Short mmCIF file of C-alpha atoms (C1' of nucleotides) in Angstrom, two decimals:
data_model
loop_
_atom_site.label_atom_id
_atom_site.label_comp_id
_atom_site.label_asym_id
_atom_site.label_seq_id
_atom_site.Cartn_x
_atom_site.Cartn_y
_atom_site.Cartn_z
CA MET L 26 302.73 30.99 22.55
CA PRO L 27 304.64 31.20 18.40
CA ARG L 28 305.29 28.36 17.16
CA PRO L 29 308.44 29.78 14.64
CA SER L 30 312.21 28.33 14.64
CA ARG L 31 313.42 30.92 16.91
CA TRP L 32 311.30 30.24 19.48
CA ASN L 33 313.13 27.04 19.85
CA GLU L 34 316.04 28.85 20.75
CA ILE L 35 314.56 31.04 22.33
CA VAL L 36 313.34 28.71 25.11
CA GLU L 37 316.62 26.58 25.43
CA ALA L 38 318.64 30.01 26.25
CA ALA L 39 315.95 31.36 28.45
CA ALA L 40 316.02 27.38 30.23
CA GLU L 41 320.42 27.96 30.21
CA ALA L 42 319.90 30.91 31.81
CA PHE L 43 317.49 30.27 34.47
CA ARG L 44 319.10 27.42 35.56
CA THR L 45 322.58 28.84 36.11
CA ASN L 46 321.45 32.11 37.59
CA GLY L 47 317.38 31.64 38.82
CA PHE L 48 314.77 33.50 36.74
CA ALA L 49 314.75 36.85 38.91
CA ALA L 50 318.74 37.81 38.19
CA THR L 51 318.23 36.59 34.20
CA SER L 52 317.89 39.52 32.61
CA LEU L 53 316.00 40.00 29.16
CA GLU L 54 318.90 40.67 27.84
CA ASP L 55 320.93 38.00 28.26
CA ILE L 56 318.56 35.71 27.03
CA ALA L 57 318.49 38.01 23.52
CA SER L 58 322.10 38.42 23.22
CA ALA L 59 322.32 34.39 23.58
CA VAL L 60 319.96 33.97 20.69
CA GLY L 61 322.08 37.39 18.88
CA ILE L 62 318.49 39.37 18.52
CA TRP L 63 317.73 42.74 19.91
CA LYS L 64 315.76 42.44 24.29
CA GLY L 65 312.69 44.26 22.69
CA SER L 66 312.67 42.20 19.73
CA LEU L 67 311.45 39.23 22.35
CA TYR L 68 308.20 40.51 22.46
CA HIS L 69 307.18 39.25 19.41
CA TYR L 70 306.95 35.75 21.16
CA ILE L 71 306.02 36.58 24.55
CA ASN L 72 303.76 38.91 26.46
CA SER L 73 306.28 39.08 29.81
CA LYS L 74 309.00 37.25 31.61
CA GLU L 75 307.27 35.49 33.06
CA ASP L 76 305.55 33.95 29.55
CA LEU L 77 309.47 32.60 29.09
CA LEU L 78 309.76 30.83 32.35
CA PHE L 79 306.52 28.40 31.77
CA ALA L 80 307.28 27.56 28.50
CA VAL L 81 310.54 26.14 29.76
CA VAL L 82 308.74 24.36 32.55
CA ARG L 83 305.55 23.25 31.47
CA GLY L 84 306.82 20.27 29.29
CA PRO L 85 308.12 17.93 32.30
CA ALA L 86 305.89 18.91 34.27
CA GLU L 87 303.11 17.43 32.31
CA GLU L 88 304.68 14.44 31.80
CA ILE L 89 305.95 13.35 34.82
CA LEU L 90 302.71 13.51 35.74
CA LYS L 91 301.06 11.67 33.06
CA GLN L 92 303.94 9.05 33.52
CA ILE L 93 302.23 8.30 37.02
CA GLN L 94 298.79 8.40 36.08
CA GLU L 95 298.84 5.66 33.62
CA LEU L 96 300.91 3.88 35.94
CA SER L 97 298.42 4.01 38.43
CA GLU L 98 295.73 2.73 36.62
CA THR L 99 297.29 -0.77 35.92
CA ASP L 100 296.99 -3.49 37.98
CA LEU L 101 300.87 -4.51 38.66
CA PRO L 102 302.00 -5.11 41.95
CA PRO L 103 302.84 -1.93 44.14
CA THR L 104 307.09 -3.10 44.38
CA GLU L 105 306.70 -3.02 40.67
CA LYS L 106 304.71 -0.02 40.28
CA ILE L 107 307.61 2.02 42.66
CA ARG L 108 310.27 0.39 40.49
CA ARG L 109 308.59 1.97 36.84
CA ALA L 110 307.87 5.25 38.98
CA THR L 111 311.46 5.90 40.01
CA ARG L 112 312.42 4.94 36.63
CA SER L 113 310.08 6.94 34.34
CA HIS L 114 310.81 9.91 37.11
CA VAL L 115 314.71 9.65 36.25
CA LYS L 116 313.72 9.90 32.61
CA VAL L 117 312.35 12.81 32.61
CA LEU L 118 314.80 14.38 34.40
CA GLU L 119 317.32 12.92 32.49
CA SER L 120 315.31 14.11 29.14
CA ASN L 121 314.61 17.21 29.85
CA PHE L 122 317.22 17.57 32.69
CA VAL L 123 317.72 22.10 32.12
CA TYR L 124 314.40 22.29 32.04
CA ALA L 125 313.19 20.04 35.04
CA SER L 126 316.02 21.94 36.93
CA VAL L 127 313.63 24.87 36.77
CA TYR L 128 310.98 23.42 37.69
CA LEU L 129 312.04 22.22 40.64
CA GLN L 130 314.01 25.26 41.63
CA GLU L 131 311.62 28.05 40.94
CA ILE L 132 308.26 26.49 40.79
CA ALA L 133 308.13 23.70 43.23
CA GLY L 134 309.94 26.09 45.39
CA ARG L 135 309.14 29.91 45.96
CA ARG L 136 306.02 30.03 43.65
CA LYS L 137 302.72 29.55 44.18
CA LEU L 138 300.68 29.77 42.00
CA PRO L 139 297.38 27.11 42.26
CA GLU L 140 298.05 25.02 38.67
CA TRP L 141 301.31 23.90 39.44
CA THR L 142 300.86 23.48 43.69
CA ALA L 143 297.81 20.87 42.08
CA MET L 144 300.22 19.36 39.50
CA ASP L 145 302.78 18.36 42.87
CA ARG L 146 300.05 17.79 45.06
CA GLU L 147 298.51 15.23 42.24
CA TYR L 148 301.72 13.59 42.15
CA LEU L 149 302.63 12.70 45.41
CA ASP L 150 299.38 11.81 46.20
CA LEU L 151 299.26 9.31 43.27
CA LEU L 152 302.44 7.76 44.68
CA GLU L 153 301.50 7.37 47.83
CA SER L 154 298.71 5.77 47.31
CA ILE L 155 301.03 3.12 45.71
CA VAL L 156 303.18 2.83 49.15
CA ARG L 157 299.60 2.22 50.98
CA GLU L 158 298.62 -0.26 48.28
CA GLY L 159 301.67 -1.97 49.30
CA VAL L 160 301.50 -1.33 52.88
CA GLU L 161 297.74 -2.72 53.08
CA SER L 162 298.70 -5.45 50.77
CA GLY L 163 301.53 -6.55 53.32
CA GLU L 164 304.48 -5.98 50.93
CA PHE L 165 305.42 -3.15 52.43
CA SER L 166 305.16 -4.43 56.38
CA ALA L 167 308.58 -1.60 57.24
CA VAL L 168 306.41 0.91 56.37
CA THR L 169 305.06 3.18 59.47
CA ASN L 170 304.05 6.11 57.73
CA PRO L 171 303.34 6.09 54.10
CA ARG L 172 303.27 9.90 53.35
CA ILE L 173 307.04 10.53 54.88
CA ALA L 174 308.31 7.69 52.68
CA THR L 175 306.61 8.80 50.19
CA LEU L 176 308.42 12.38 50.50
CA ALA L 177 311.80 9.90 51.43
CA LEU L 178 311.65 8.80 47.76
CA ILE L 179 310.81 11.99 46.16
CA GLY L 180 313.53 13.76 47.76
CA SER L 181 315.96 11.67 46.77
CA LEU L 182 315.28 11.70 42.89
CA ASN L 183 314.67 15.69 43.09
CA TRP L 184 317.82 16.18 44.61
CA LEU L 185 319.15 14.77 40.92
CA THR L 186 319.11 17.80 39.66
CA HIS L 187 321.95 19.03 42.26
CA TRP L 188 324.38 16.46 41.22
CA TYR L 189 323.67 14.48 38.63
CA ARG L 190 325.13 16.33 35.39
CA PRO L 191 323.94 14.83 31.70
CA GLY L 192 326.59 12.84 29.91
CA GLY L 193 328.84 12.46 33.18
CA PRO L 194 330.12 9.15 34.00
CA LEU L 195 326.41 7.73 36.17
CA HIS L 196 323.75 6.30 33.40
CA ALA L 197 320.18 7.64 33.89
CA ASP L 198 319.44 3.91 34.01
CA GLU L 199 321.66 2.87 36.91
CA ILE L 200 320.82 5.15 38.95
CA SER L 201 316.95 4.34 38.77
CA ASP L 202 317.64 1.26 39.73
CA GLN L 203 319.74 1.67 42.67
CA PHE L 204 317.63 4.23 43.61
CA CYS L 205 314.75 1.97 43.70
CA ASP L 206 316.90 -1.15 45.18
CA LEU L 207 317.23 1.29 48.25
CA PHE L 208 314.13 1.97 48.74
CA LEU L 209 313.10 -0.95 48.76
CA GLY L 210 315.84 -3.14 50.27
CA GLY L 211 317.17 -0.33 52.56
CA LEU L 212 320.89 -0.65 52.82
CA ILE L 213 320.99 -3.87 55.04
CA VAL L 214 320.43 -6.66 54.32
CA ARG L 215 319.00 -8.14 56.82
CA THR L 216 319.53 -11.53 58.88
CA PRO L 217 316.29 -14.29 58.89
CA ARG L 218 315.39 -13.53 62.41
CA SER L 219 311.94 -11.84 63.70
CA LYS L 220 309.07 -12.95 60.94
CA SER L 221 305.78 -12.28 62.90
CA LYS L 222 307.50 -9.39 64.87
CA PRO L 223 306.91 -5.67 62.31
CA ASN L 224 308.22 -4.05 65.27
CA GLN L 225 308.90 -0.48 64.57
CA LYS L 226 312.85 -1.22 65.17
CA ALA L 227 313.15 -3.54 63.06
CA ALA L 228 315.13 -2.96 60.73
CA THR L 229 318.15 -2.03 63.10
CA PRO L 230 320.68 -5.13 63.68
CA SER L 231 322.90 -3.63 65.58
CA PRO L 232 322.48 -3.56 69.07
CA THR L 233 326.15 -2.85 69.93
CA VAL L 234 325.25 0.93 71.47
CA THR L 235 322.84 2.33 73.45
CA PRO L 236 320.56 4.68 71.20
CA LEU L 237 320.46 7.75 72.30
CA LYS L 238 316.30 8.26 72.68
CA THR L 239 315.03 6.46 70.12
CA THR L 240 311.56 8.10 70.07
CA LYS L 241 310.25 10.70 72.23
CA PRO L 242 307.01 10.59 73.51
CA ARG L 243 304.86 13.12 70.93
CA ALA L 244 303.71 15.97 72.47
CA LYS L 245 299.74 15.63 70.92
CA ARG L 246 299.48 18.13 67.77
CA THR L 247 296.33 17.93 65.60
CA ALA L 248 296.71 18.99 61.81
CA MET U 88 330.01 42.37 60.88
CA PRO U 89 328.71 44.18 63.81
CA ARG U 90 326.78 43.05 67.06
CA PRO U 91 323.86 45.13 68.29
CA SER U 92 320.82 44.05 69.05
CA ARG U 93 319.16 45.28 65.75
CA TRP U 94 321.36 42.94 63.30
CA ASN U 95 319.69 39.96 64.81
CA GLU U 96 316.53 41.45 63.13
CA ILE U 97 317.54 42.31 60.30
CA VAL U 98 319.55 38.64 59.72
CA GLU U 99 315.89 37.08 60.53
CA ALA U 100 313.75 39.65 58.54
CA ALA U 101 316.67 38.93 55.63
CA ALA U 102 315.92 35.01 56.06
CA GLU U 103 312.35 34.96 56.14
CA ALA U 104 312.66 37.13 52.50
CA PHE U 105 314.72 35.42 50.75
CA ARG U 106 313.16 32.01 51.83
CA THR U 107 310.21 33.13 50.62
CA ASN U 108 311.42 35.30 47.64
CA GLY U 109 314.32 34.43 46.79
CA PHE U 110 317.50 36.04 47.39
CA ALA U 111 317.89 38.17 43.77
CA ALA U 112 314.46 39.18 44.15
CA THR U 113 313.98 40.71 47.33
CA SER U 114 315.12 44.12 47.80
CA LEU U 115 316.69 45.58 50.71
CA GLU U 116 314.15 47.60 50.84
CA ASP U 117 311.82 44.95 51.91
CA ILE U 118 314.39 43.54 54.28
CA ALA U 119 314.73 47.48 55.43
CA SER U 120 311.06 47.71 55.96
CA ALA U 121 310.36 44.75 57.63
CA VAL U 122 312.56 45.74 60.61
CA GLY U 123 311.21 49.27 60.26
CA ILE U 124 313.99 51.81 58.86
CA TRP U 125 315.35 53.00 55.72
CA LYS U 126 316.91 50.51 53.44
CA GLY U 127 320.28 53.26 53.28
CA SER U 128 320.55 52.34 57.00
CA LEU U 129 321.64 48.37 56.58
CA TYR U 130 324.90 49.82 55.58
CA HIS U 131 326.01 50.62 58.56
CA TYR U 132 325.85 46.83 58.77
CA ILE U 133 326.69 45.62 55.74
CA ASN U 134 329.15 46.45 52.41
CA SER U 135 327.13 44.73 49.98
CA LYS U 136 323.90 42.60 49.84
CA GLU U 137 325.42 39.59 49.47
CA ASP U 138 327.02 40.21 52.91
CA LEU U 139 323.06 39.51 54.25
CA LEU U 140 322.64 36.18 52.48
CA PHE U 141 326.13 34.89 54.22
CA ALA U 142 324.82 35.94 57.40
CA VAL U 143 321.66 34.18 57.23
CA VAL U 144 323.51 31.03 55.96
CA ARG U 145 326.18 30.60 58.37
CA GLY U 146 325.55 29.46 61.00
CA PRO U 147 323.36 25.98 60.03
CA ALA U 148 325.93 25.70 57.29
CA GLU U 149 329.08 25.11 59.65
CA GLU U 150 327.06 23.14 62.34
CA ILE U 151 326.19 21.01 60.51
CA LEU U 152 329.31 19.95 59.21
CA LYS U 153 330.74 20.46 62.75
CA GLN U 154 328.63 17.71 63.47
CA ILE U 155 329.72 14.93 61.11
CA GLN U 156 332.96 15.55 61.65
CA GLU U 157 332.53 14.53 65.17
CA LEU U 158 331.08 11.99 64.51
CA SER U 159 333.33 10.45 62.20
CA GLU U 160 336.19 10.59 64.55
CA THR U 161 333.99 7.60 66.51
CA ASP U 162 334.81 4.50 66.66
CA LEU U 163 330.56 3.46 66.80
CA PRO U 164 329.10 0.99 64.31
CA PRO U 165 328.39 2.63 60.55
CA THR U 166 324.65 1.84 61.13
CA GLU U 167 324.66 3.67 64.56
CA LYS U 168 327.00 6.46 62.60
CA ILE U 169 324.27 6.56 59.69
CA ARG U 170 321.14 7.05 62.07
CA ARG U 171 323.29 9.75 64.46
CA ALA U 172 323.70 11.52 60.85
CA THR U 173 320.51 11.40 59.84
CA ARG U 174 319.32 12.29 62.99
CA SER U 175 321.68 15.33 63.90
CA HIS U 176 321.11 16.53 59.86
CA VAL U 177 317.22 17.07 60.41
CA LYS U 178 317.71 18.30 63.89
CA VAL U 179 319.94 21.31 61.89
CA LEU U 180 317.73 21.77 59.42
CA GLU U 181 314.29 21.99 62.05
CA SER U 182 316.77 24.42 64.66
CA ASN U 183 317.15 26.68 62.24
CA PHE U 184 314.93 25.83 58.92
CA VAL U 185 315.02 29.32 57.91
CA TYR U 186 318.56 30.08 57.75
CA ALA U 187 318.32 25.92 55.80
CA SER U 188 316.35 26.56 53.02
CA VAL U 189 317.82 29.52 52.26
CA TYR U 190 321.49 27.88 51.59
CA LEU U 191 319.71 25.03 49.89
CA GLN U 192 318.27 27.07 47.78
CA GLU U 193 320.39 29.87 47.15
CA ILE U 194 324.26 28.37 47.95
CA ALA U 195 324.19 24.47 46.99
CA GLY U 196 322.15 25.45 43.68
CA ARG U 197 323.86 28.42 41.60
CA ARG U 198 326.33 30.19 43.51
CA LYS U 199 329.62 28.28 43.04
CA LEU U 200 331.47 29.70 45.64
CA PRO U 201 334.48 27.87 46.54
CA GLU U 202 334.47 28.61 50.11
CA TRP U 203 330.91 26.70 50.07
CA THR U 204 331.26 23.88 47.11
CA ALA U 205 333.95 22.78 49.38
CA MET U 206 331.91 22.12 52.54
CA ASP U 207 329.36 20.32 50.40
CA ARG U 208 332.12 18.17 49.12
CA GLU U 209 333.49 17.60 52.22
CA TYR U 210 330.01 16.32 54.06
CA LEU U 211 329.30 14.33 50.95
CA ASP U 212 332.89 12.74 51.47
CA LEU U 213 332.16 12.19 54.69
CA LEU U 214 329.30 10.55 54.91
CA GLU U 215 330.17 8.44 52.16
CA SER U 216 332.78 7.23 53.53
CA ILE U 217 330.85 6.22 56.12
CA VAL U 218 328.64 4.14 54.18
CA ARG U 219 331.55 2.99 52.48
CA GLU U 220 333.02 1.71 56.14
CA GLY U 221 329.31 -0.83 56.19
CA VAL U 222 329.88 -1.92 52.71
CA GLU U 223 333.72 -2.83 54.13
CA SER U 224 332.53 -4.35 56.89
CA GLY U 225 329.81 -6.60 55.37
CA GLU U 226 326.68 -4.81 57.65
CA PHE U 227 326.00 -2.90 54.31
CA SER U 228 325.56 -5.91 51.63
CA ALA U 229 323.14 -4.39 49.78
CA VAL U 230 324.93 -1.66 48.49
CA THR U 231 326.47 -1.31 44.90
CA ASN U 232 327.60 2.14 44.76
CA PRO U 233 328.27 4.00 47.84
CA ARG U 234 328.41 7.23 46.56
CA ILE U 235 324.81 7.01 44.78
CA ALA U 236 323.56 5.72 47.67
CA THR U 237 324.81 8.51 49.75
CA LEU U 238 323.43 11.05 47.59
CA ALA U 239 319.92 9.55 48.06
CA LEU U 240 320.10 10.15 51.60
CA ILE U 241 321.22 13.53 51.53
CA GLY U 242 317.98 14.20 48.86
CA SER U 243 315.78 12.58 50.68
CA LEU U 244 317.03 15.07 53.87
CA ASN U 245 317.92 18.34 51.86
CA TRP U 246 314.29 17.58 50.53
CA LEU U 247 312.45 18.70 54.14
CA THR U 248 312.77 22.45 53.11
CA HIS U 249 310.45 21.70 50.30
CA TRP U 250 307.11 20.37 52.62
CA TYR U 251 308.19 20.52 56.74
CA ARG U 252 306.75 23.08 58.13
CA PRO U 253 308.19 24.26 61.48
CA GLY U 254 305.48 23.81 63.91
CA GLY U 255 303.27 21.13 61.58
CA PRO U 256 301.96 18.14 62.88
CA LEU U 257 305.29 16.30 61.92
CA HIS U 258 307.69 16.41 64.35
CA ALA U 259 311.19 16.33 63.44
CA ASP U 260 312.72 13.60 65.42
CA GLU U 261 309.67 11.26 64.16
CA ILE U 262 310.62 12.10 60.44
CA SER U 263 314.41 11.32 60.98
CA ASP U 264 313.79 8.16 62.60
CA GLN U 265 311.63 7.00 59.71
CA PHE U 266 314.05 8.30 57.09
CA CYS U 267 316.93 6.36 59.08
CA ASP U 268 314.74 3.28 59.36
CA LEU U 269 313.77 3.67 55.67
CA PHE U 270 317.15 3.56 54.60
CA LEU U 271 318.87 1.19 56.47
CA GLY U 272 315.92 -1.17 55.35
CA GLY U 273 314.01 -0.64 53.05
CA LEU U 274 310.11 -0.48 52.40
CA ILE U 275 310.33 -4.55 52.39
CA VAL U 276 310.77 -6.61 55.55
CA ARG U 277 312.47 -9.25 53.03
CA THR U 278 311.37 -12.78 53.49
CA PRO U 279 314.62 -14.94 54.80
CA ARG U 280 316.23 -16.44 50.96
CA SER U 281 319.04 -16.20 49.37
CA LYS U 282 321.79 -15.39 51.99
CA SER U 283 324.93 -15.59 50.64
CA LYS U 284 324.28 -14.44 47.32
CA PRO U 285 324.72 -10.52 47.43
CA ASN U 286 323.01 -10.25 43.63
CA GLN U 287 322.30 -6.91 42.81
CA LYS U 288 318.19 -7.53 42.59
CA ALA U 289 318.29 -8.91 45.67
CA ALA U 290 315.59 -6.65 46.65
CA THR U 291 313.40 -7.37 44.40
CA PRO U 292 311.27 -10.37 45.78
CA SER U 293 308.25 -9.95 42.95
CA PRO U 294 309.17 -11.84 39.77
CA THR U 295 305.20 -11.22 38.56
CA VAL U 296 306.06 -9.36 36.11
CA THR U 297 308.98 -9.03 33.73
CA PRO U 298 310.76 -6.12 34.00
CA LEU U 299 311.35 -3.69 31.15
CA LYS U 300 315.26 -3.59 30.72
CA THR U 301 317.19 -3.72 33.78
CA THR U 302 320.64 -2.04 33.43
CA LYS U 303 321.25 -1.32 29.97
CA PRO U 304 325.18 -2.22 28.77
CA ARG U 305 326.41 1.29 29.09
CA ALA U 306 328.30 3.29 26.77
CA LYS U 307 331.68 3.60 28.08
CA ARG U 308 332.58 7.03 29.04
CA THR U 309 335.26 8.38 31.13
CA ALA U 310 335.39 11.23 34.21
"C1'" DC O 147 307.41 39.69 -9.26
"C1'" DG O 148 305.07 41.65 -5.40
"C1'" DA O 149 301.71 42.58 -1.45
"C1'" DG O 150 301.29 41.31 3.39
"C1'" DA O 151 302.52 39.38 7.16
"C1'" DA O 152 306.08 38.11 10.37
"C1'" DA O 153 310.75 38.79 12.56
"C1'" DT O 154 314.23 41.86 13.98
"C1'" DG O 155 316.63 46.50 14.47
"C1'" DA O 156 316.64 50.58 17.35
"C1'" DA O 157 316.16 53.68 20.75
"C1'" DA O 158 313.95 55.34 24.72
"C1'" DC O 159 310.40 55.09 28.93
"C1'" DG O 160 309.43 54.64 33.51
"C1'" DA O 161 310.34 52.28 37.37
"C1'" DT O 162 313.31 49.92 40.51
"C1'" DC O 163 317.39 48.62 42.94
"C1'" DG O 164 321.43 48.64 45.42
"C1'" DT O 165 324.95 52.27 46.94
"C1'" DT O 166 326.62 56.25 48.30
"C1'" DT O 167 326.77 60.57 51.17
"C1'" DG O 168 326.07 64.46 54.36
"C1'" DG O 169 323.65 65.68 57.61
"C1'" DT O 170 320.84 64.57 62.60
"C1'" DT O 171 319.85 62.14 66.74
"C1'" DA O 172 320.53 58.20 70.25
"C1'" DT O 173 323.27 55.43 73.37
"C1'" DC O 174 327.79 54.53 75.51
"C1'" DC O 175 331.90 55.46 78.50
"C1'" DT O 176 334.76 57.63 82.23
"C1'" DA R 26 328.24 65.80 81.65
"C1'" DG R 27 330.33 66.16 77.46
"C1'" DG R 28 332.80 64.08 74.12
"C1'" DA R 29 332.82 59.80 70.75
"C1'" DT R 30 331.14 56.83 68.39
"C1'" DA R 31 327.40 54.20 66.80
"C1'" DA R 32 322.70 54.19 64.50
"C1'" DC R 33 319.19 56.03 61.48
"C1'" DC R 34 317.20 59.34 58.58
"C1'" DA R 35 316.23 61.63 54.44
"C1'" DA R 36 317.51 62.23 49.70
"C1'" DA R 37 320.19 61.58 45.51
"C1'" DC R 38 323.05 58.88 42.52
"C1'" DG R 39 323.80 56.00 38.24
"C1'" DA R 40 323.28 51.42 36.67
"C1'" DT R 41 319.69 48.15 34.85
"C1'" DC R 42 315.39 46.24 33.93
"C1'" DG R 43 310.81 45.09 31.33
"C1'" DT R 44 308.27 47.20 28.79
"C1'" DT R 45 307.07 50.16 25.07
"C1'" DT R 46 306.90 52.28 20.29
"C1'" DC R 47 308.10 52.49 15.64
"C1'" DA R 48 310.97 51.65 11.88
"C1'" DT R 49 312.98 48.30 9.08
"C1'" DT R 50 313.91 43.87 7.25
"C1'" DT R 51 313.34 39.37 6.05
"C1'" DC R 52 310.13 36.03 4.67
"C1'" DT R 53 305.64 33.80 2.87
"C1'" DC R 54 302.83 33.02 -1.16
"C1'" DG R 55 299.54 33.73 -4.59
#
DNA sequence: CGAGAAATGAAACGATCGTTTGGTTATCCT
DNA sequence: AGGATAACCAAACGATCGTTTCATTTCTCG
């Protein structure tokens, strides 16, 4: 991967085009003309079109993983870990918005290259182990399935690429704080009631309406 | 749009291919050979390749919107509305998993056709108004920004297409129940304390660690 | 200044794609 | 049965795409 000045322009133009039209629907001519060169000239910087995709995507992918790796090595209480993980996730998404959007749309979807799926998996596992830590310490007593809770948080965060706009009215810090408050505390401020009964349905304080089939008896299913 | 028997095969094959490789990277030859016909023969069913995309996507998009429209017309308490909305959202995603995945990846992203963005917008607005209803009734006293809370829930739900696998170990009812419990109640079962102080940070019961910059003073910014 | 390397221009290639055309077979209806 | 209509075959077209090749310009630095 070369280093000269035009290279940054090229990667930025590629990222912008990939985000708007998708990788497959973006032609090298689109990128070249955005920079002001001929499409053949791109091959002094790349060996194939896919090189551009990886160049766009590598930065934020490695950054976001590094952040949670460092966080996992601390001994902060789980609540604080979740708060900081949420913040750094939103921060990386904001600071590298176009790049990160391309990653989530083109890599985290479709492509199954083992290098990237391993990174996704490691990130998920580290975040889940934080949640699990909170469950075991008794702080997250409302969680029944740590993996689902973790995936819910990751979903909220990554979905930012579908609606967040840099320079828009919502600041990243504001968003991450509210996400974190919501994830940790939920919508409802519970009335002090069943303390020693960590019921699965403890979060539902409205008995006004008969619920329609709370939880089906599950069919057994392994793996 | 024609009706014969092969038409269903074609749409299913298209959906499967679109989900795996994306719309732009899928050739009509891929779809035709999956059904066992020549690619030119597809044009007795369609006028252009995009027709296939819309045929794949229309069903679940209209269904998921219809469900929340009907729900909005009831006078159930907000908590119950959220629970039912979550359930039906997961249900539609599960029952039409491939179709819905294509919608979220190809329509809710990139494409800006006004018909679909209007549907997305209406769905978001209806769900947000439920949240807002709960805030005004006092039930959702922990919410400071209804739109962000709504987008967080939608993100968790739609991210299902990135990790859920039909026939896998997790049942759809189980997932939607846990999502809903998490969204309504959060990770933490709060200890009865500040009842009449709906502080922004009421959800953070761990004062062990000094938070790093809670919320920056925001730069003013309109629109 | 001038040689050598880096960067870009300019054109062409083979492959593939969406679409069209026209003919052939199968299916349905009364 | 037989005609009409739908379904499909088979081939080809023009356009576009990723990539290659080679000539030319621009930059670097001793």
